[in-house]
Amino acid sequence: MMLMEIGQAMWGSAAHAVDAIALAPTPTPEPKTINTDGILTFFTTKIVPILLAALGVIFIGRASKGEVSRVLTSSAIAIIGLAFVAGAASLFFFGDSLVSLIFAK
């Protein structure tokens, strides 16, 4: 008698497991590409203005304390850094054409 009850309990648990598996959603396939345009747009519209605003607040705070030389030095470093970022962005967009121009067959 006890063996029959154990078998029925196991059958009921197996039926619940099969129902749960059958009702589970099927996984969607993963995207094969990364949305680089969306990432670049996010950085240029959200992150860069916040960083520039923070730099501006730091520069204004230093200038108000009379540390004009430090402000000029930091401003020059920030401008050089922006030039490097602009150069990297231009290579990102025009790098293929530059390589094909230099290494033309």
Short mmCIF file of C-alpha atoms in Angstrom, two decimals:
data_model
loop_
_atom_site.label_atom_id
_atom_site.label_comp_id
_atom_site.label_asym_id
_atom_site.label_seq_id
_atom_site.Cartn_x
_atom_site.Cartn_y
_atom_site.Cartn_z
CA MET A 1 0.00 0.00 0.00
CA MET A 2 2.78 2.38 0.91
CA LEU A 3 4.59 1.76 -2.38
CA MET A 4 1.41 2.70 -4.29
CA GLU A 5 1.12 6.02 -2.39
CA ILE A 6 4.75 6.88 -3.09
CA GLY A 7 4.23 6.09 -6.79
CA GLN A 8 1.14 8.33 -6.95
CA ALA A 9 2.99 11.16 -5.23
CA MET A 10 5.88 10.87 -7.66
CA TRP A 11 3.48 10.77 -10.62
CA GLY A 12 1.78 13.94 -9.41
CA SER A 13 5.10 15.75 -8.99
CA ALA A 14 6.23 14.64 -12.43
CA ALA A 15 2.97 15.91 -13.93
CA HIS A 16 3.49 19.31 -12.29
CA ALA A 17 7.05 19.47 -13.61
CA VAL A 18 5.91 18.63 -17.16
CA ASP A 19 3.20 21.31 -16.97
CA ALA A 20 5.72 23.89 -15.75
CA ILE A 21 8.12 23.05 -18.57
CA ALA A 22 5.33 23.18 -21.16
CA LEU A 23 4.13 26.59 -19.95
CA ALA A 24 7.61 28.13 -19.75
CA PRO A 25 8.22 30.81 -22.40
CA THR A 26 10.57 29.91 -25.19
CA PRO A 27 13.79 31.90 -25.12
CA THR A 28 14.20 34.51 -27.82
CA PRO A 29 17.36 34.37 -29.88
CA GLU A 30 20.09 36.75 -28.80
CA PRO A 31 20.81 39.70 -31.07
CA LYS A 32 23.77 39.10 -33.31
CA THR A 33 24.96 42.73 -33.50
CA ILE A 34 25.59 45.51 -31.02
CA ASN A 35 23.77 48.80 -31.53
CA THR A 36 26.87 51.00 -31.72
CA ASP A 37 24.91 53.97 -33.07
CA GLY A 38 22.70 53.91 -29.99
CA ILE A 39 25.71 53.69 -27.70
CA LEU A 40 27.43 56.64 -29.40
CA THR A 41 24.23 58.67 -29.31
CA PHE A 42 23.81 57.92 -25.61
CA PHE A 43 27.35 59.02 -24.80
CA THR A 44 27.19 62.19 -26.88
CA THR A 45 23.80 63.29 -25.58
CA LYS A 46 23.95 62.17 -21.95
CA ILE A 47 27.49 61.57 -20.67
CA VAL A 48 29.59 64.23 -22.41
CA PRO A 49 27.43 67.23 -21.36
CA ILE A 50 27.50 66.06 -17.73
CA LEU A 51 31.29 65.74 -17.79
CA LEU A 52 31.69 69.16 -19.40
CA ALA A 53 29.37 70.72 -16.83
CA ALA A 54 31.39 69.14 -14.01
CA LEU A 55 34.61 70.52 -15.51
CA GLY A 56 33.01 73.96 -15.78
CA VAL A 57 31.95 73.91 -12.13
CA ILE A 58 35.45 72.86 -11.06
CA PHE A 59 37.04 75.61 -13.15
CA ILE A 60 34.67 78.28 -11.83
CA GLY A 61 35.27 77.13 -8.26
CA ARG A 62 39.04 77.31 -8.67
CA ALA A 63 38.90 80.68 -10.40
CA SER A 64 36.81 82.13 -7.59
CA LYS A 65 39.49 81.05 -5.10
CA GLY A 66 42.14 82.96 -7.06
CA GLU A 67 43.84 79.90 -8.60
CA VAL A 68 43.79 81.30 -12.12
CA SER A 69 47.00 79.57 -13.18
CA ARG A 70 45.59 76.17 -12.21
CA VAL A 71 42.38 76.98 -14.08
CA LEU A 72 44.34 77.89 -17.21
CA THR A 73 46.44 74.73 -16.93
CA SER A 74 43.38 72.54 -16.40
CA SER A 75 41.55 74.26 -19.25
CA ALA A 76 44.48 73.66 -21.58
CA ILE A 77 44.61 70.00 -20.57
CA ALA A 78 40.86 69.67 -21.08
CA ILE A 79 41.07 71.26 -24.55
CA ILE A 80 43.93 68.95 -25.54
CA GLY A 81 41.91 65.99 -24.25
CA LEU A 82 38.90 67.07 -26.31
CA ALA A 83 41.17 67.33 -29.35
CA PHE A 84 42.32 63.75 -28.77
CA VAL A 85 38.72 62.59 -28.43
CA ALA A 86 37.77 64.42 -31.63
CA GLY A 87 40.73 62.81 -33.41
CA ALA A 88 39.69 59.36 -32.21
CA ALA A 89 36.11 60.00 -33.34
CA SER A 90 37.28 61.12 -36.76
CA LEU A 91 39.39 57.98 -37.08
CA PHE A 92 36.36 55.94 -36.07
CA PHE A 93 34.31 57.44 -38.90
CA PHE A 94 37.00 58.02 -41.55
CA GLY A 95 39.58 55.38 -40.65
CA ASP A 96 38.56 52.96 -43.38
CA SER A 97 38.90 55.58 -46.09
CA LEU A 98 42.29 56.69 -44.73
CA VAL A 99 43.62 53.13 -44.70
CA SER A 100 42.38 52.50 -48.24
CA LEU A 101 43.95 55.81 -49.34
CA ILE A 102 47.34 54.98 -47.81
CA PHE A 103 47.45 51.31 -48.78
CA ALA A 104 45.84 51.59 -52.23
CA LYS A 105 46.58 48.75 -54.59
#
